[in-house]
Coordinates of C-alpha atoms in Angstrom, one line a residue:
X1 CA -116.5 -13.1 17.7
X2 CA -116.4 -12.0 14.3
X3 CA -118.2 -8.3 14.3
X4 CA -118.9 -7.6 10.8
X5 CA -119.9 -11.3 9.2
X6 CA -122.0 -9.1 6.5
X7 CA -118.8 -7.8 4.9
X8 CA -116.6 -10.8 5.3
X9 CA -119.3 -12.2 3.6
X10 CA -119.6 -9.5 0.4
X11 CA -115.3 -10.2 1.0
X12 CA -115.3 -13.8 0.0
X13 CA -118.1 -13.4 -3.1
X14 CA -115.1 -14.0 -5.6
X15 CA -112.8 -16.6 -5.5
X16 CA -110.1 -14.2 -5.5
X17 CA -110.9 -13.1 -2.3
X18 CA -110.8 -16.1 -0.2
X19 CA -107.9 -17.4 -2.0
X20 CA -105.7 -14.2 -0.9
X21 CA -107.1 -14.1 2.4
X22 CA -106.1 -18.1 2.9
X23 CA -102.8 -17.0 1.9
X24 CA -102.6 -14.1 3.6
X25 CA -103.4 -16.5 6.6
X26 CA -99.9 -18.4 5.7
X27 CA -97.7 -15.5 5.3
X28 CA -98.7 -14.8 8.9
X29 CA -97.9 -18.2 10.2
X30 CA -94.2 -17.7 8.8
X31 CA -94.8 -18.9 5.0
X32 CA -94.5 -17.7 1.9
X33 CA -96.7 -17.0 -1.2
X34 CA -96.5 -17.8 -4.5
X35 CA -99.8 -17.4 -5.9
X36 CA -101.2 -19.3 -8.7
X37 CA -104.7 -17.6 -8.9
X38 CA -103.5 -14.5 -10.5
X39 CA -102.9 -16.2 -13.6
X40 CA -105.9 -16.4 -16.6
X41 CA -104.6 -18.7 -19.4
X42 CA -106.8 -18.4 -22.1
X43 CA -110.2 -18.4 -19.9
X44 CA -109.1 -21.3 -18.2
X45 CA -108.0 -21.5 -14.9
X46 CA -104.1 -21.6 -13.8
X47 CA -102.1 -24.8 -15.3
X48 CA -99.4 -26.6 -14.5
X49 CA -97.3 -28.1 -16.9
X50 CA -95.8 -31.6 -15.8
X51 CA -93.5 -34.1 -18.1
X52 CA -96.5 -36.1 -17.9
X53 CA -99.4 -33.6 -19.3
X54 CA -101.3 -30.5 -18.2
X55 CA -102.7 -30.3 -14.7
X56 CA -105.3 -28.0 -13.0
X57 CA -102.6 -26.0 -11.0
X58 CA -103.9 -25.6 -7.1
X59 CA -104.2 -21.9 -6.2
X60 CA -101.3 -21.4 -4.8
X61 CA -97.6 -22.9 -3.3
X62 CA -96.0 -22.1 0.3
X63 CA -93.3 -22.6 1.7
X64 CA -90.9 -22.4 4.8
X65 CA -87.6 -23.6 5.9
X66 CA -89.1 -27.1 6.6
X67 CA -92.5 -27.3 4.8
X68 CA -93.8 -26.8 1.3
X69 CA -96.7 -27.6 0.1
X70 CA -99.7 -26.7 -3.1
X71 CA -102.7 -25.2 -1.5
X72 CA -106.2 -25.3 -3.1
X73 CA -108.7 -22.6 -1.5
X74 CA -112.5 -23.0 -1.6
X75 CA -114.9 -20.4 -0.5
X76 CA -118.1 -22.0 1.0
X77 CA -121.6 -20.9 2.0
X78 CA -121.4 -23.5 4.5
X79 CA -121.2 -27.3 4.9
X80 CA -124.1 -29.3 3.0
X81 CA -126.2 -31.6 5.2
X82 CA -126.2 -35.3 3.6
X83 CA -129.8 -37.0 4.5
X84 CA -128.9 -40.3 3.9
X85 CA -125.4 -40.7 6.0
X86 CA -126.7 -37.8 8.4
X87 CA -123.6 -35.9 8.3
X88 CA -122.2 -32.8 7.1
X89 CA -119.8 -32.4 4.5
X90 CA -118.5 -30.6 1.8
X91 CA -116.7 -31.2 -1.5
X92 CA -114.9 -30.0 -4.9
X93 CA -115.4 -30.9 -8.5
X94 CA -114.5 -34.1 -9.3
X95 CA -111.9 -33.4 -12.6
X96 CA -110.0 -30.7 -10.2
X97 CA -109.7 -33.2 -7.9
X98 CA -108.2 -36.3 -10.0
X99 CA -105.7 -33.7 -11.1
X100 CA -104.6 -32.6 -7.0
X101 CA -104.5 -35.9 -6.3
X102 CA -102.5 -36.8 -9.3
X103 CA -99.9 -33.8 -8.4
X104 CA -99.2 -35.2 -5.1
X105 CA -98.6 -38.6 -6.1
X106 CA -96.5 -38.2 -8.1
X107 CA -94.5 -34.6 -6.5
X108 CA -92.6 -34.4 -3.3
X109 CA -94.8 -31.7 -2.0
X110 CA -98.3 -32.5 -0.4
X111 CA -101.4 -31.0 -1.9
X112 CA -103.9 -29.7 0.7
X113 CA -107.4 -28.5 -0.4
X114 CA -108.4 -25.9 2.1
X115 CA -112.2 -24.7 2.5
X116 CA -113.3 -21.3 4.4
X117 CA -116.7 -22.7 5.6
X118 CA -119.4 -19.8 6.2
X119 CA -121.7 -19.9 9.1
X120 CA -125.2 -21.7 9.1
X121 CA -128.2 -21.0 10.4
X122 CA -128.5 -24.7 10.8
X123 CA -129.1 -26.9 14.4
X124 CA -126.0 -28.8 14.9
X125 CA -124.1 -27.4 11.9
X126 CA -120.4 -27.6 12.0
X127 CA -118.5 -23.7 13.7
X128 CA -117.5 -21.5 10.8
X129 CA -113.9 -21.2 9.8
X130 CA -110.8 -22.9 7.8
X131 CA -110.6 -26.6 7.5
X132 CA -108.8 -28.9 5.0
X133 CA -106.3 -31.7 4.6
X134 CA -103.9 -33.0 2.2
X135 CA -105.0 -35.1 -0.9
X136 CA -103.3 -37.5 0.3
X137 CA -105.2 -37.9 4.1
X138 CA -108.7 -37.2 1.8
X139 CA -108.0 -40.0 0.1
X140 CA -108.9 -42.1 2.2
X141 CA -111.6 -40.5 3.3
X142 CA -113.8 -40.0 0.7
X143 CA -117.9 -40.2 1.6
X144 CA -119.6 -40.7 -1.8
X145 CA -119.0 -38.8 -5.6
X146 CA -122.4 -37.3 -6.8
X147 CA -123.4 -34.6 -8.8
X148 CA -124.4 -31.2 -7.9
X149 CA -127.1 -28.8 -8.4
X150 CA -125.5 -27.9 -11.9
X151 CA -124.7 -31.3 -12.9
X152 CA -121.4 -31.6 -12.8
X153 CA -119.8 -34.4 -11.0
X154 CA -118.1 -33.8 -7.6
X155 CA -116.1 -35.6 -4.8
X156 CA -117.5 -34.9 -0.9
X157 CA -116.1 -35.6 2.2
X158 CA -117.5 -35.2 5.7
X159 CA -116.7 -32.4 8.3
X160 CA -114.5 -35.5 10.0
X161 CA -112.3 -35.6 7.6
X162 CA -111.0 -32.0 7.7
X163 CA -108.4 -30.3 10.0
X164 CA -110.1 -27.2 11.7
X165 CA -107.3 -24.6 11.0
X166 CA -108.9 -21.2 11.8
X167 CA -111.9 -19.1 13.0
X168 CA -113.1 -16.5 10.8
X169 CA -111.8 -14.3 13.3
X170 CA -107.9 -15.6 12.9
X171 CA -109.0 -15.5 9.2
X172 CA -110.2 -11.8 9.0
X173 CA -106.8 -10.6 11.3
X174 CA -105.0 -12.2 8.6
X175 CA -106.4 -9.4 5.8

């Protein structure tokens, strides 16, 4: 198991962080990179500019001789027990997520939001790791919108709805 959770931890504090160690994860399963976090327009985050308006850009595009696709990359403390449904989940805000989805319906290229879920001191809580699915699978899948401790309004899904991808181990061998 994963020796030094402390500093993977202090690792994945920025955004930054998780995003290039995600796609750090790609490169080693035969993709490349071309990384859309690295760019700051004008305080905002990256864009992308369509013939049909401005879109939040996902964090980042791979590709391969058969596969390309947008990747969006979350870093999270863990997944959030919902009371009501009594499952976990986990979830993005809501305006970022209109704007994925709208990029894969109307692109050739699938849009997959990818989370790197901490691990919890929790009974029952889902393992650590990578998980995510395309836009397009999530869907569909949706569990509730809500609002989160700041306000804002968000989109959640539950821990059934993700692809488990990695451990934090296959993550960390990837930096």
């Amino acid at each position: 198991s994963f020796l030094n959770m402390a500093s993977f931890a202090e690792c994945l504090k920025t955004s930054v962080a998780g995003e290039a160690l995600i796609a750090r994860w790609f490169i080693r399963q035969g993709y490349s990179v071309l990384p859309a976090y690295e760019v700051n327009t004008r305080g905002k985050g990256p864009r992308l500019f369509t013939p049909n308006g401005e879109l939040i850009a996902p964090d980042m595009f791979i590709f391969n001789d058969s596969t390309a696709a947008w990747i969006e990359a979350k870093n999270k403390t863990g997944f959030t027990w919902h009371r009501v449904s009594r499952t976990w989940q986990t979830g993005i805000d809501y305006h970022c997520w209109t704007d994925y989805l709208r990029l894969e319906m109307s692109d050739s290229w699938d849009v997959w939001i990818m989370f790197i879920q901490m691990p919890m001191d929790e009974p029952g809580a889902p393992p650590p790791g990578l998980y995510g699915n395309s836009a397009r699978a999530l869907s569909s899948s949706i569990h509730h919108r809500g609002r989160n401790e700041k306000g804002a309004a968000m989109v959640y899904w539950t821990v059934d709805s993700l692809q488990f991808h990695a451990t934090l181990d296959e993550l960390h061998c990837a930096s």
